[in-house]
Amino acid sequence: MTRLRLLSAGLAFALPLVLVGACVSESDRAPTTFDCPPAADWPVVSAVLEHDCGTIECHGAPSRPLRIYGRNGTRASKDSAVGVEATTDEELAHNRDSVCGLEPELMTAVAAGDAEIEALTVVRKPRLFEAHKGGRVWVEDSHGLACFASWLGGTVDVGECETQLQLP
Amino acid sequence: MKPTGIAGTSALAALLALVAPSCESPVEDERIAAQGPELPNVEEGPEHRYGQDCMACHGGYGPGPEFVMAGTVFATPDGDVPVQGAVVVLTDAVGQTFRSTSARGEDNSGSTNCAGNFFIQASDFEPQYPVHVEVECPLPGGGTRRVVMGSRINREGGCGFCHTRGPASSTSPGQIYCLTADSQDIYTVPGGCEGGPSPSGSR
């Protein structure tokens, strides 16, 4: 009888562990990475995001998701002031990490042509396909969107990016 | 079982009581509280709280009359002297241009008052964001200096939300100003002004 009780208690303890273990598969543990387009192409794309999204009351604020550092937003270093020094290399790297790290699986799918660019939150929000406090920032033929899409596609259309930067 | 009229009314009242607090915003409450109390001898009005985040109270959530845009213009980046008579010019996303002197609001000539404050009401102009901003600063010796904001405004109508007092820092572009720090003495504190600094510059 005592042996039976011990066996029951052991089972009661072990069963949940087995069940919990079953929820964690190898694929869940594997890191998901996105082969972020080269940093060399990033500065002009970052400049567009800083211009369109990264002002200090929006994604340039430290409390905002998808934080964008830069000249017009919160600075990554206390040595730089808002609106004074140009965006630093450190800030460019942070911005690239923000964008590439937001939805790496989806971004991989978009870059591979397996999903539409509108699947990305970073596009859905400014297109206002999803509620966005900042409203509609990009329409279908916006130069900013074309710039971002070209970067994701592997070849930055610098002309589109610079055209967007000329806009107020 | 069908509730009686009283029970039904009570249930409705209880439900409303539960729902009503959800309209409060602790973030906005904190924003209002951060402004602190009124200065002694300055009543609520167009000249009060110069340099503060106007839209904390005037953005629709707080107790003040609702504005769409409001702020304070100073003479220099780190001084306390406000600029009276500056005109704020807005150009919005659909190309509408609005000069603050076109404002029709009560107690509002449109240009900055003696405390450096300006405010625009929804009845004057409702901009479609993003908005481009310029300030036309009257120079004491005559003429005007045009100051152009380096970035667009994407959503925040309260200048002081981003432009906190003092010079630029890693978290703020600093207060709005007309001239560089070297020009400190060109403007003087307007006299007879209830708000703003005292003429001795002590407030």
PDB file of C-alpha atoms in Angstrom, chain B residues 41-127:
ATOM      1  CA  ASN B  41      -0.437  86.410  -8.324  1.00  0.00           C
ATOM      2  CA  VAL B  42      -0.844  84.957 -11.799  1.00  0.00           C
ATOM      3  CA  GLU B  43      -4.379  83.975 -12.578  1.00  0.00           C
ATOM      4  CA  GLU B  44      -5.388  81.353 -15.104  1.00  0.00           C
ATOM      5  CA  GLY B  45      -5.425  82.999 -18.508  1.00  0.00           C
ATOM      6  CA  PRO B  46      -3.400  83.601 -21.654  1.00  0.00           C
ATOM      7  CA  GLU B  47      -0.353  84.808 -19.742  1.00  0.00           C
ATOM      8  CA  HIS B  48      -0.085  82.019 -17.206  1.00  0.00           C
ATOM      9  CA  ARG B  49       2.401  79.149 -17.065  1.00  0.00           C
ATOM     10  CA  TYR B  50       4.747  80.460 -19.743  1.00  0.00           C
ATOM     11  CA  GLY B  51       7.164  77.861 -21.059  1.00  0.00           C
ATOM     12  CA  GLN B  52       5.122  74.961 -19.774  1.00  0.00           C
ATOM     13  CA  ASP B  53       3.523  72.038 -21.588  1.00  0.00           C
ATOM     14  CA  CYS B  54       0.246  73.800 -22.460  1.00  0.00           C
ATOM     15  CA  MET B  55      -1.511  70.767 -23.894  1.00  0.00           C
ATOM     16  CA  ALA B  56      -1.250  68.874 -20.621  1.00  0.00           C
ATOM     17  CA  CYS B  57      -4.326  70.840 -19.559  1.00  0.00           C
ATOM     18  CA  HIS B  58      -5.468  72.272 -22.898  1.00  0.00           C
ATOM     19  CA  GLY B  59      -5.270  69.117 -25.016  1.00  0.00           C
ATOM     20  CA  GLY B  60      -8.805  67.946 -24.392  1.00  0.00           C
ATOM     21  CA  TYR B  61      -8.215  65.730 -21.389  1.00  0.00           C
ATOM     22  CA  GLY B  62      -7.307  68.379 -18.833  1.00  0.00           C
ATOM     23  CA  PRO B  63      -9.440  71.119 -17.308  1.00  0.00           C
ATOM     24  CA  GLY B  64      -8.437  74.030 -19.584  1.00  0.00           C
ATOM     25  CA  PRO B  65     -10.106  75.238 -22.795  1.00  0.00           C
ATOM     26  CA  GLU B  66      -9.080  72.961 -25.639  1.00  0.00           C
ATOM     27  CA  PHE B  67      -6.345  74.106 -28.012  1.00  0.00           C
ATOM     28  CA  VAL B  68      -4.878  72.382 -31.029  1.00  0.00           C
ATOM     29  CA  MET B  69      -1.474  73.972 -30.645  1.00  0.00           C
ATOM     30  CA  ALA B  70       0.125  76.202 -28.030  1.00  0.00           C
ATOM     31  CA  GLY B  71       3.501  77.183 -26.686  1.00  0.00           C
ATOM     32  CA  THR B  72       5.922  79.887 -25.645  1.00  0.00           C
ATOM     33  CA  VAL B  73       8.598  81.706 -27.623  1.00  0.00           C
ATOM     34  CA  PHE B  74      11.713  82.893 -25.801  1.00  0.00           C
ATOM     35  CA  ALA B  75      14.418  85.321 -26.855  1.00  0.00           C
ATOM     36  CA  THR B  76      17.381  82.981 -26.437  1.00  0.00           C
ATOM     37  CA  PRO B  77      18.064  79.251 -25.919  1.00  0.00           C
ATOM     38  CA  ASP B  78      18.674  79.452 -22.199  1.00  0.00           C
ATOM     39  CA  GLY B  79      17.253  82.791 -21.090  1.00  0.00           C
ATOM     40  CA  ASP B  80      14.011  83.648 -19.349  1.00  0.00           C
ATOM     41  CA  VAL B  81      12.964  86.593 -21.524  1.00  0.00           C
ATOM     42  CA  PRO B  82       9.846  85.894 -23.610  1.00  0.00           C
ATOM     43  CA  VAL B  83       9.271  87.390 -27.043  1.00  0.00           C
ATOM     44  CA  GLN B  84       6.089  89.356 -27.553  1.00  0.00           C
ATOM     45  CA  GLY B  85       4.607  89.704 -31.021  1.00  0.00           C
ATOM     46  CA  ALA B  86       6.118  86.593 -32.620  1.00  0.00           C
ATOM     47  CA  VAL B  87       3.943  85.016 -35.296  1.00  0.00           C
ATOM     48  CA  VAL B  88       3.729  81.239 -35.606  1.00  0.00           C
ATOM     49  CA  VAL B  89       3.206  79.970 -39.145  1.00  0.00           C
ATOM     50  CA  LEU B  90       1.997  76.413 -39.671  1.00  0.00           C
ATOM     51  CA  THR B  91       1.865  74.447 -42.906  1.00  0.00           C
ATOM     52  CA  ASP B  92       0.107  71.124 -42.658  1.00  0.00           C
ATOM     53  CA  ALA B  93       0.152  67.883 -44.623  1.00  0.00           C
ATOM     54  CA  VAL B  94      -2.497  69.003 -47.087  1.00  0.00           C
ATOM     55  CA  GLY B  95      -0.821  72.331 -47.773  1.00  0.00           C
ATOM     56  CA  GLN B  96      -2.951  74.573 -45.587  1.00  0.00           C
ATOM     57  CA  THR B  97      -0.939  77.460 -44.224  1.00  0.00           C
ATOM     58  CA  PHE B  98      -2.061  79.207 -41.101  1.00  0.00           C
ATOM     59  CA  ARG B  99      -0.610  82.287 -39.449  1.00  0.00           C
ATOM     60  CA  SER B 100      -1.331  82.545 -35.749  1.00  0.00           C
ATOM     61  CA  THR B 101      -2.408  86.144 -36.242  1.00  0.00           C
ATOM     62  CA  SER B 102      -5.383  84.774 -38.139  1.00  0.00           C
ATOM     63  CA  ALA B 103      -6.662  83.310 -34.893  1.00  0.00           C
ATOM     64  CA  ARG B 104     -10.103  84.457 -33.897  1.00  0.00           C
ATOM     65  CA  GLY B 105     -10.232  82.991 -30.409  1.00  0.00           C
ATOM     66  CA  GLU B 106     -11.322  85.079 -27.481  1.00  0.00           C
ATOM     67  CA  ASP B 107      -8.421  86.858 -25.720  1.00  0.00           C
ATOM     68  CA  ASN B 108      -6.109  85.794 -28.512  1.00  0.00           C
ATOM     69  CA  SER B 109      -4.598  88.203 -30.993  1.00  0.00           C
ATOM     70  CA  GLY B 110      -2.667  85.286 -32.401  1.00  0.00           C
ATOM     71  CA  SER B 111       0.883  86.535 -32.030  1.00  0.00           C
ATOM     72  CA  THR B 112       2.728  85.729 -28.832  1.00  0.00           C
ATOM     73  CA  ASN B 113       1.620  87.801 -25.854  1.00  0.00           C
ATOM     74  CA  CYS B 114       3.774  89.508 -23.230  1.00  0.00           C
ATOM     75  CA  ALA B 115       4.495  86.146 -21.616  1.00  0.00           C
ATOM     76  CA  GLY B 116       5.627  84.753 -24.989  1.00  0.00           C
ATOM     77  CA  ASN B 117       2.562  82.506 -25.093  1.00  0.00           C
ATOM     78  CA  PHE B 118       0.460  81.731 -28.139  1.00  0.00           C
ATOM     79  CA  PHE B 119      -2.432  79.333 -28.585  1.00  0.00           C
ATOM     80  CA  ILE B 120      -4.536  78.151 -31.472  1.00  0.00           C
ATOM     81  CA  GLN B 121      -8.038  76.837 -31.008  1.00  0.00           C
ATOM     82  CA  ALA B 122      -9.780  74.249 -33.133  1.00  0.00           C
ATOM     83  CA  SER B 123     -12.200  76.936 -34.321  1.00  0.00           C
ATOM     84  CA  ASP B 124      -9.176  78.774 -35.767  1.00  0.00           C
ATOM     85  CA  PHE B 125      -7.362  75.927 -37.470  1.00  0.00           C
ATOM     86  CA  GLU B 126      -7.340  72.155 -37.376  1.00  0.00           C
ATOM     87  CA  PRO B 127      -4.090  70.997 -38.923  1.00  0.00           C
TER      88      PRO B 127
END
